[in-house]
PDB file of C-alpha atoms in Angstrom:
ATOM      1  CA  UNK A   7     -14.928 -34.573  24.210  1.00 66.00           C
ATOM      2  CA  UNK A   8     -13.160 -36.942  21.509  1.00 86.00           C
ATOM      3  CA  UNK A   9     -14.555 -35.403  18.702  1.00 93.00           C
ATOM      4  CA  UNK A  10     -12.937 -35.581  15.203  1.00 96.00           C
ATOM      5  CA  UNK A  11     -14.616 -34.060  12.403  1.00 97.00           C
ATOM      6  CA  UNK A  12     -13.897 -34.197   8.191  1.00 97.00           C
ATOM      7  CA  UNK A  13     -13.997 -31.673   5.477  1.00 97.00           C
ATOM      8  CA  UNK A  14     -15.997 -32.059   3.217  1.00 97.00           C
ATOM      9  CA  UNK A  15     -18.668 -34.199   4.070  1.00 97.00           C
ATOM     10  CA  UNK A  16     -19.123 -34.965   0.322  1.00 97.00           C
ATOM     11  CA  UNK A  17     -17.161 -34.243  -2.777  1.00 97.00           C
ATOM     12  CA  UNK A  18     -17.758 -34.686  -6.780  1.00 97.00           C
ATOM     13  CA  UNK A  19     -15.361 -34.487  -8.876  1.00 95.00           C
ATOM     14  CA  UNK A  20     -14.174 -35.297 -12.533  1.00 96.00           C
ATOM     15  CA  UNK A  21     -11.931 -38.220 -13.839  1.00 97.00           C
ATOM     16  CA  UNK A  22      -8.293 -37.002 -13.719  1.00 97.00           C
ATOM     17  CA  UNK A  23      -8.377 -34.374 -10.915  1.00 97.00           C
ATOM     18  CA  UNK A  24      -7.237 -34.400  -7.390  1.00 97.00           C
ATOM     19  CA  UNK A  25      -9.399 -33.885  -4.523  1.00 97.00           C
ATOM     20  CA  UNK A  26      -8.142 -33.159  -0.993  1.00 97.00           C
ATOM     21  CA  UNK A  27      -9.757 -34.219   2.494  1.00 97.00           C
ATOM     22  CA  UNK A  28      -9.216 -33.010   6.041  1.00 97.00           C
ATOM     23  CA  UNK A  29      -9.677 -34.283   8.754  1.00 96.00           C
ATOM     24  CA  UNK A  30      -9.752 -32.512  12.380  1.00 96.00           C
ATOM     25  CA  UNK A  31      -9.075 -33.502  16.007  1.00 94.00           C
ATOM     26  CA  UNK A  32     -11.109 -30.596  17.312  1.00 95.00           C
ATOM     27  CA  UNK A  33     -10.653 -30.852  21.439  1.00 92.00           C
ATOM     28  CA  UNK A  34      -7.541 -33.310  21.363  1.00 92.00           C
ATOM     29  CA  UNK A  35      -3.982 -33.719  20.197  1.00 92.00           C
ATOM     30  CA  UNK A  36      -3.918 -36.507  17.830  1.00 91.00           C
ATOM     31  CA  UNK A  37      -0.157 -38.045  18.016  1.00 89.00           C
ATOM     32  CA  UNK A  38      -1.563 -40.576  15.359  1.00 92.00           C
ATOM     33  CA  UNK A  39      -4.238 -40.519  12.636  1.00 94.00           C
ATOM     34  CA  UNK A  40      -5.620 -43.580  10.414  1.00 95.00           C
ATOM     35  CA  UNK A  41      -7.095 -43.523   7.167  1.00 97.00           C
ATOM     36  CA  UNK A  42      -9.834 -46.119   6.313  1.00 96.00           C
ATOM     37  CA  UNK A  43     -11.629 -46.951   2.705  1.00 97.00           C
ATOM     38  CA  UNK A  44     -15.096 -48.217   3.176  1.00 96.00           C
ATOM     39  CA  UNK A  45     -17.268 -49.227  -0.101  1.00 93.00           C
ATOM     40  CA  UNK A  46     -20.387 -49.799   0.308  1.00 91.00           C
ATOM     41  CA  UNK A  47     -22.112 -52.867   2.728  1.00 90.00           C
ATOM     42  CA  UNK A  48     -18.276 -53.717   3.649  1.00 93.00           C
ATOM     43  CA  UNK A  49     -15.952 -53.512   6.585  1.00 94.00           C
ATOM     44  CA  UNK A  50     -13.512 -50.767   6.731  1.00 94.00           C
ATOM     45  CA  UNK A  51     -10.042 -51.279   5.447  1.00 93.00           C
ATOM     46  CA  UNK A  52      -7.250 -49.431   6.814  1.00 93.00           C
ATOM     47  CA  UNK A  53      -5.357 -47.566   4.306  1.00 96.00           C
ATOM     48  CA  UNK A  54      -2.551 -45.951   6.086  1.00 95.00           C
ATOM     49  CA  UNK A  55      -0.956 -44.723   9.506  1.00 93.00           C
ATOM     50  CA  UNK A  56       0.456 -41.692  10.421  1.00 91.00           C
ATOM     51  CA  UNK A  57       2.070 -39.462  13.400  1.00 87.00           C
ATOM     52  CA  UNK A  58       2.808 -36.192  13.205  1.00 83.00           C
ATOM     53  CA  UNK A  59       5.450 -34.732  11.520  1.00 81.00           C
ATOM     54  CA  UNK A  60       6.184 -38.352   9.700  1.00 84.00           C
ATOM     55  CA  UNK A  61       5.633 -40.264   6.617  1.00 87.00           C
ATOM     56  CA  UNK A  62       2.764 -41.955   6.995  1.00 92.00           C
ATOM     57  CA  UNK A  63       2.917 -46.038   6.718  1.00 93.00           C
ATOM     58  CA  UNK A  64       0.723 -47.585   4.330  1.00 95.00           C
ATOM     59  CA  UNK A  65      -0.863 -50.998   4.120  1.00 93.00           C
ATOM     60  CA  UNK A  66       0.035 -53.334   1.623  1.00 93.00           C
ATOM     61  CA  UNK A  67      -1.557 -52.605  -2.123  1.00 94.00           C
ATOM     62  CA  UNK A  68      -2.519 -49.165  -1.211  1.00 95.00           C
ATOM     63  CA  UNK A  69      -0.447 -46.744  -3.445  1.00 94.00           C
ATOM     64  CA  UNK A  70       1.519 -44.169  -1.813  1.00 93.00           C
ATOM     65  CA  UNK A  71       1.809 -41.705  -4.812  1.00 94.00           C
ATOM     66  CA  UNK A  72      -2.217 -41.789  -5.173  1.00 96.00           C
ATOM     67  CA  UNK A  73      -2.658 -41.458  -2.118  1.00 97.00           C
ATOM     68  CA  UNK A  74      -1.145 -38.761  -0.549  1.00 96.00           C
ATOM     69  CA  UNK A  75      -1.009 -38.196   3.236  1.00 94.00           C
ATOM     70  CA  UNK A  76       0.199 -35.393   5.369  1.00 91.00           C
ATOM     71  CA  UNK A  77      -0.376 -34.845   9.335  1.00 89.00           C
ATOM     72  CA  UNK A  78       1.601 -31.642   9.701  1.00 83.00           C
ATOM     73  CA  UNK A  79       0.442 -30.622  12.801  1.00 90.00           C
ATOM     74  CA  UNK A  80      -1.272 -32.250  16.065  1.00 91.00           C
ATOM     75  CA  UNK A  81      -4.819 -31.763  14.898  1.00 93.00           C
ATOM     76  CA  UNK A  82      -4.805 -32.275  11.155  1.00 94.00           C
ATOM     77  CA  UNK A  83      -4.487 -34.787   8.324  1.00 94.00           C
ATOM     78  CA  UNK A  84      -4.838 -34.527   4.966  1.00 95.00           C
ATOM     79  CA  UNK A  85      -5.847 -37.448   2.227  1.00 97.00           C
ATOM     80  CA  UNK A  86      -5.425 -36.229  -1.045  1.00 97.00           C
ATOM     81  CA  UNK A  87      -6.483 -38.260  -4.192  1.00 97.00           C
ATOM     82  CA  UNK A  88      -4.386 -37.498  -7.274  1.00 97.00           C
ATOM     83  CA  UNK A  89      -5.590 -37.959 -10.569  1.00 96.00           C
ATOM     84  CA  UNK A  90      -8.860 -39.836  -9.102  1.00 96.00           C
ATOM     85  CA  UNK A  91     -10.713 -42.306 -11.191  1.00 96.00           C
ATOM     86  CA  UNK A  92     -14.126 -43.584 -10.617  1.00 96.00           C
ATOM     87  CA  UNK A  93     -12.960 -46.618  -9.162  1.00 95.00           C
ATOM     88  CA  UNK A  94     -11.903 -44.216  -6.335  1.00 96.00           C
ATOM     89  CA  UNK A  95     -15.196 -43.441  -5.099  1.00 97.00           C
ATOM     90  CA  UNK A  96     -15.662 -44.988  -1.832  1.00 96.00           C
ATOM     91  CA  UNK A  97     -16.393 -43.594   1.977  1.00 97.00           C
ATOM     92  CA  UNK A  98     -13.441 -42.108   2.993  1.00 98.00           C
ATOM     93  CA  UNK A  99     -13.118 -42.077   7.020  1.00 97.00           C
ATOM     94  CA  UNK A 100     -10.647 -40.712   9.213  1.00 97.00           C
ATOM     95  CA  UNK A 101     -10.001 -41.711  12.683  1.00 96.00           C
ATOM     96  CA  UNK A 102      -7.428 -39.714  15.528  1.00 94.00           C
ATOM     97  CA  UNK A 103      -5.692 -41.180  18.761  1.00 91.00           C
ATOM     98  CA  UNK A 104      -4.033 -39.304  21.399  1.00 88.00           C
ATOM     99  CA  UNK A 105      -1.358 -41.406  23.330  1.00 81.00           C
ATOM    100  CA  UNK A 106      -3.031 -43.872  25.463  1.00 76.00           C
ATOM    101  CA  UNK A 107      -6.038 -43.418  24.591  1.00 80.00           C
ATOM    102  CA  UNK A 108      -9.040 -44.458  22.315  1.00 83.00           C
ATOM    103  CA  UNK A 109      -9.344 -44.066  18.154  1.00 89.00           C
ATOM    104  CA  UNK A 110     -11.686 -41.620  17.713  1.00 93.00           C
ATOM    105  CA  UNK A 111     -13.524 -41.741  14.004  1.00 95.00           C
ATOM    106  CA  UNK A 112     -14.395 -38.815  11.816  1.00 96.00           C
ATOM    107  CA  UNK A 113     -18.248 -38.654  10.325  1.00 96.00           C
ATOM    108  CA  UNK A 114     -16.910 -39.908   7.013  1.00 97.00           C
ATOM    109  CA  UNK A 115     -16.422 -38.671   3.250  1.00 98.00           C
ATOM    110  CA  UNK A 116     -18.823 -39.725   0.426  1.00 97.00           C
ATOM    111  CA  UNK A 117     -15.978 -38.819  -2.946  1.00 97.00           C
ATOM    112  CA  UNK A 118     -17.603 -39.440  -6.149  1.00 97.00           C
ATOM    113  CA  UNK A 119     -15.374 -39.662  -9.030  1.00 97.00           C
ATOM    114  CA  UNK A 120     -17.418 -39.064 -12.497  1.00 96.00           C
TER     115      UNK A 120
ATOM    116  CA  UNK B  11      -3.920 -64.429  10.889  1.00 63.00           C
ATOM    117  CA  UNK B  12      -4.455 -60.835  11.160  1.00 75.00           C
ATOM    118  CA  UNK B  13      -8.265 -61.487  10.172  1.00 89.00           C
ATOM    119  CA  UNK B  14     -11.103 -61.139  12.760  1.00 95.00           C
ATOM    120  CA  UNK B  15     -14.114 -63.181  11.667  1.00 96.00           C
ATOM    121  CA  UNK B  16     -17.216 -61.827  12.282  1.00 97.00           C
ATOM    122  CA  UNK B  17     -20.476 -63.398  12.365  1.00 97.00           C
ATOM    123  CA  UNK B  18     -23.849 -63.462  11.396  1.00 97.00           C
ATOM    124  CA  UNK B  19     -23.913 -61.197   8.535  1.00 97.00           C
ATOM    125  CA  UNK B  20     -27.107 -59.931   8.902  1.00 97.00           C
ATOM    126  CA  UNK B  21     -30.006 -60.219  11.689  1.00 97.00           C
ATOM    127  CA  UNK B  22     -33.481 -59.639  12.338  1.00 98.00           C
ATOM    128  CA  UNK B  23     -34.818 -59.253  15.682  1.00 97.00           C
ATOM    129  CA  UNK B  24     -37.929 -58.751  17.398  1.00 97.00           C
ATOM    130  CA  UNK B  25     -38.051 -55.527  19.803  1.00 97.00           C
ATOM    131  CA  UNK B  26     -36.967 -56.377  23.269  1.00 97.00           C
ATOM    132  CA  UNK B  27     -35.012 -59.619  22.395  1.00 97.00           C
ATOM    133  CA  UNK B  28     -31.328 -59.837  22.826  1.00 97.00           C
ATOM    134  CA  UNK B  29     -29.084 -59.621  18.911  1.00 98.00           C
ATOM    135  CA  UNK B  30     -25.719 -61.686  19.546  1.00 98.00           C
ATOM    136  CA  UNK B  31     -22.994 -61.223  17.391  1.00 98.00           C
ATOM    137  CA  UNK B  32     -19.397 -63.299  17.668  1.00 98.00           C
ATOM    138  CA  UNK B  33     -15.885 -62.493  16.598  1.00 98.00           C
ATOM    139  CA  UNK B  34     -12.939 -64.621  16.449  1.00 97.00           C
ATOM    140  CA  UNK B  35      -9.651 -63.802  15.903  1.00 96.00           C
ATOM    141  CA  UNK B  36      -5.898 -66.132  15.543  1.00 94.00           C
ATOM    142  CA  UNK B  37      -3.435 -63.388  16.471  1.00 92.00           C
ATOM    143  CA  UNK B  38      -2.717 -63.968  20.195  1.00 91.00           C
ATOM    144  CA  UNK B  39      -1.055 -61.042  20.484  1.00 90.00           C
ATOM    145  CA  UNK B  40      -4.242 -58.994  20.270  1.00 92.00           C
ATOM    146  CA  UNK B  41      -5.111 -57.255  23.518  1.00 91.00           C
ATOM    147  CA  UNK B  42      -7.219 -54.651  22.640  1.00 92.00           C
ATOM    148  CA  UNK B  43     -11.236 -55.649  21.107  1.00 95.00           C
ATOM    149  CA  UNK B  44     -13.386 -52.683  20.417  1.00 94.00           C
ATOM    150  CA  UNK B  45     -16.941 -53.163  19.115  1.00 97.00           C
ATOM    151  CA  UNK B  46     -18.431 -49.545  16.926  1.00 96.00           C
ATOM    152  CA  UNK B  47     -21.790 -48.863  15.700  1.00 97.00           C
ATOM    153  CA  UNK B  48     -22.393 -47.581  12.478  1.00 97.00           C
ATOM    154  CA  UNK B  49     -25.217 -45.648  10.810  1.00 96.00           C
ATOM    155  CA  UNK B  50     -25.457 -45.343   6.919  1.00 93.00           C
ATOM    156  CA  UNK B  51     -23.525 -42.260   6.034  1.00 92.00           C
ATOM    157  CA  UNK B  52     -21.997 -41.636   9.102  1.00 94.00           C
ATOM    158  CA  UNK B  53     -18.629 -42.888  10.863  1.00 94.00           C
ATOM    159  CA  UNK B  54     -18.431 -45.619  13.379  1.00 95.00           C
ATOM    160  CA  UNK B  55     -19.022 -44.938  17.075  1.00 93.00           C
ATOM    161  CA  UNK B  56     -17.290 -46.833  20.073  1.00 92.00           C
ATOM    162  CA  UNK B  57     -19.773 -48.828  21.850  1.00 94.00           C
ATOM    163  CA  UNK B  58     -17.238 -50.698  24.079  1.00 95.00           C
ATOM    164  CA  UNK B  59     -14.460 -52.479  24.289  1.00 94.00           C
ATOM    165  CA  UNK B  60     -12.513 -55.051  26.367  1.00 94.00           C
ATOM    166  CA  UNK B  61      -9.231 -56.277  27.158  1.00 92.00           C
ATOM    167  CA  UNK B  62      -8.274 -59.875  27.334  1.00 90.00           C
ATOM    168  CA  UNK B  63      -8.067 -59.973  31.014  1.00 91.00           C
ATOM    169  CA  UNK B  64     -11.895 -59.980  32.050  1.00 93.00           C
ATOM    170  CA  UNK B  65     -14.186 -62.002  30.701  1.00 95.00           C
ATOM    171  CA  UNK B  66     -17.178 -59.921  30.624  1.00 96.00           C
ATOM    172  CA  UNK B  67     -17.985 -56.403  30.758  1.00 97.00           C
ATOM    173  CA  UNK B  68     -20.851 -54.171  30.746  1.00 97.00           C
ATOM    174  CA  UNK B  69     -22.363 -50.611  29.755  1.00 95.00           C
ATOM    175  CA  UNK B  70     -25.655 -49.953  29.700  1.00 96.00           C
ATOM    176  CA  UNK B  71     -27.880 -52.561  27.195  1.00 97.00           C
ATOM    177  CA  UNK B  72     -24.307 -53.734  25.663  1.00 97.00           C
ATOM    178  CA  UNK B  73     -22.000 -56.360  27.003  1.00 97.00           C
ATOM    179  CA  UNK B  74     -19.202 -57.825  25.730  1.00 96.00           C
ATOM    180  CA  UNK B  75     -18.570 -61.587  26.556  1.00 96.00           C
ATOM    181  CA  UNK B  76     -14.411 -62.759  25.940  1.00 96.00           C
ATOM    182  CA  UNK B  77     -13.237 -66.157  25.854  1.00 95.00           C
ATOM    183  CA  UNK B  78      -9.455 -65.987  25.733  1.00 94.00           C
ATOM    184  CA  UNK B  79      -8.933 -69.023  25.376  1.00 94.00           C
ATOM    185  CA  UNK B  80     -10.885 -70.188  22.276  1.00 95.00           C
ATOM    186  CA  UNK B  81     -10.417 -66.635  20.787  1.00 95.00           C
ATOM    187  CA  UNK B  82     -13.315 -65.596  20.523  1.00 97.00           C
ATOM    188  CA  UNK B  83     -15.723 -62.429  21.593  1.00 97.00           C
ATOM    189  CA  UNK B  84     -19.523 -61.434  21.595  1.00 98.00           C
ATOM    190  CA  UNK B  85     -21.585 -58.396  21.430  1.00 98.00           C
ATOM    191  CA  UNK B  86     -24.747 -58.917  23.355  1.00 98.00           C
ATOM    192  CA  UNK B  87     -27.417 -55.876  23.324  1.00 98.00           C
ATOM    193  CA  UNK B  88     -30.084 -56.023  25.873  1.00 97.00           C
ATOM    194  CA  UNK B  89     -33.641 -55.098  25.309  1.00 97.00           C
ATOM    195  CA  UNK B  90     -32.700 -54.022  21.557  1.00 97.00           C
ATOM    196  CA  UNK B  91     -34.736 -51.337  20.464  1.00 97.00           C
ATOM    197  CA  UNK B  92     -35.282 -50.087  16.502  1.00 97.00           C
ATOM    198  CA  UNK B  93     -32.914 -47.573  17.361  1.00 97.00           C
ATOM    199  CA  UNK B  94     -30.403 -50.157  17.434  1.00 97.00           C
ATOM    200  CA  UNK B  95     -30.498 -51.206  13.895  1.00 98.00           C
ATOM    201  CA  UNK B  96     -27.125 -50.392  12.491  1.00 97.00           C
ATOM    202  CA  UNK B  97     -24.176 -52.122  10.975  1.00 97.00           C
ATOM    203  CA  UNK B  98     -21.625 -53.422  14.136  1.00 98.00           C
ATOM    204  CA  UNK B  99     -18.185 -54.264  13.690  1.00 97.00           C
ATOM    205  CA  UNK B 100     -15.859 -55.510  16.324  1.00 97.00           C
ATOM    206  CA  UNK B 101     -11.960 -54.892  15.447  1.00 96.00           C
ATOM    207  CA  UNK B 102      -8.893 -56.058  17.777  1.00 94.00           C
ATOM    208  CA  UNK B 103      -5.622 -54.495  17.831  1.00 91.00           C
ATOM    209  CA  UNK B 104      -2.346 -54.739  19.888  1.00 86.00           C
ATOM    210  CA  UNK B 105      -2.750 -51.835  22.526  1.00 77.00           C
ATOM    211  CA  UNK B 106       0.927 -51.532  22.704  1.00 73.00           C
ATOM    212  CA  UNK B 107       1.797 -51.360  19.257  1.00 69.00           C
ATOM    213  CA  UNK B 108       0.650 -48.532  16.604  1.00 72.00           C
ATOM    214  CA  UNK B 109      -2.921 -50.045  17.720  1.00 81.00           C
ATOM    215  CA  UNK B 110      -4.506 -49.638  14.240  1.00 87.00           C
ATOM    216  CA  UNK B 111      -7.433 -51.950  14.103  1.00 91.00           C
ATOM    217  CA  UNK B 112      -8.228 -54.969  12.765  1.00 92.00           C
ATOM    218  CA  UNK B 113     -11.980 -55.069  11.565  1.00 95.00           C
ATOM    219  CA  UNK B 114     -14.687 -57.264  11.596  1.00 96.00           C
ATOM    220  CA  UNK B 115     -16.811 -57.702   8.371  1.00 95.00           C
ATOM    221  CA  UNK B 116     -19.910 -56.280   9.966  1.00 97.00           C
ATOM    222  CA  UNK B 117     -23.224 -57.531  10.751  1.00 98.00           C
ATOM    223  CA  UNK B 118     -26.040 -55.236   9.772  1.00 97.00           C
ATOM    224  CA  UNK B 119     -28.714 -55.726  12.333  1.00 98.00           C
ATOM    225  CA  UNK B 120     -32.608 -54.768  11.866  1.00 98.00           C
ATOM    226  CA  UNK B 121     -34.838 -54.251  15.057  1.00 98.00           C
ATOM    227  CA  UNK B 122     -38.146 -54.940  14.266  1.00 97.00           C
ATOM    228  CA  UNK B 123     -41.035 -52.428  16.044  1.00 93.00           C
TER     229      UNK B 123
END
């Protein structure tokens, strides 16, 4: 059980345009999902919280308008990267929580911004 | 004092031996220290975790060692195998709170055949 999974597992896109990534609680109801950036041979860095049917919270020097996040429903968030640049391409990983209970991660999205 | 410092950076290990890795953290208010292992390209996955009101606890080859009161945990991994080698971060987070984690900076451990 506890499994989380992301769409799409790997994305290219070009300078300027927006890219959209889901992420799934598939056998649980996630009350709260996180957002993490990782580049590469470094830690992951939270980039926002958020429960269902709210705003999400971000960290501090994340930017909310390039980083858009929805969790509209109990088993899915969306991280959407407007106008992406290639300093945006990182590993993009989700992780879900059901009250009480363990952060499950997501396998991770490899965005590459040419 | 959010940080958790995690250390070594990197090891190298024979098969069999026994890979340590330590975390420290200043935030008393912590309660919550998960350790995750992490292959390249893929998400981390929870190993296990502790609260700070055991010292020790165990599953399997992995066992977590917690010293409340210098604030500080280990990862110990019994008879490592080269299946082991993986990046492993330990995080901490307040259980009660919106318990987003706190990471480590990693240590990338190699398992030698």
């Amino acid at each position: 059980g506890a499994v989380v999974s992301q769409h799409p597992s790997w994305v290219i896109c070009k300078s300027g345009t927006s890219v959209k990534i889901e992420c799934r609680s598939l056998d649980f109801q996630a009350t709260t999902m996180f957002w993490y950036r990782q580049f590469p041979k470094q830690s992951l860095m939270l980039m926002a919280t958020s429960n269902e049917g709210s705003k999400a919270t971000y960290e501090q020097g994340v930017e909310k308008d390039k980083f858009l996040i929805n969790h509209a429903s109990l088993t899915l968030s969306t991280l959407t990267v407007t106008s992406a640049h290639p300093e945006d391409s990182s590993f993009y990983i989700c992780s879900a929580r059901e009250d009480g209970r363990e952060q499950y991660f997501g396998p991770g999205t490899r965005l590459t911004v040419t | 004092q959010q940080q958790v410092k995690q250390s070594p950076q990197s090891l190298i290990v024979q098969k069999g031996g026994i890979p340590i890795i330590n975390c420290a953290y200043e935030n008393t208010a912590f309660d919550y220290f998960p350790w995750y292992q992490q292959f390249p390209g893929k998400g981390p996955a929870l190993l296990i975790a502790i609260r700070p009101d055991v010292s020790e606890k165990k599953e399997g080859r992995f066992t977590i060692s917690f010293n409340k009161s210098a604030k500080q945990f280990s990862l110990h991994i019994m008879d490592s195998q080269p299946g082991d080698s993986a990046t492993y971060f330990c995080a901490a987070s307040i259980a009660s709170g919106t318990y987003k984690y706190i990471f480590g900076t990693g240590t990338r451990l190699k398992v030698l055949a």
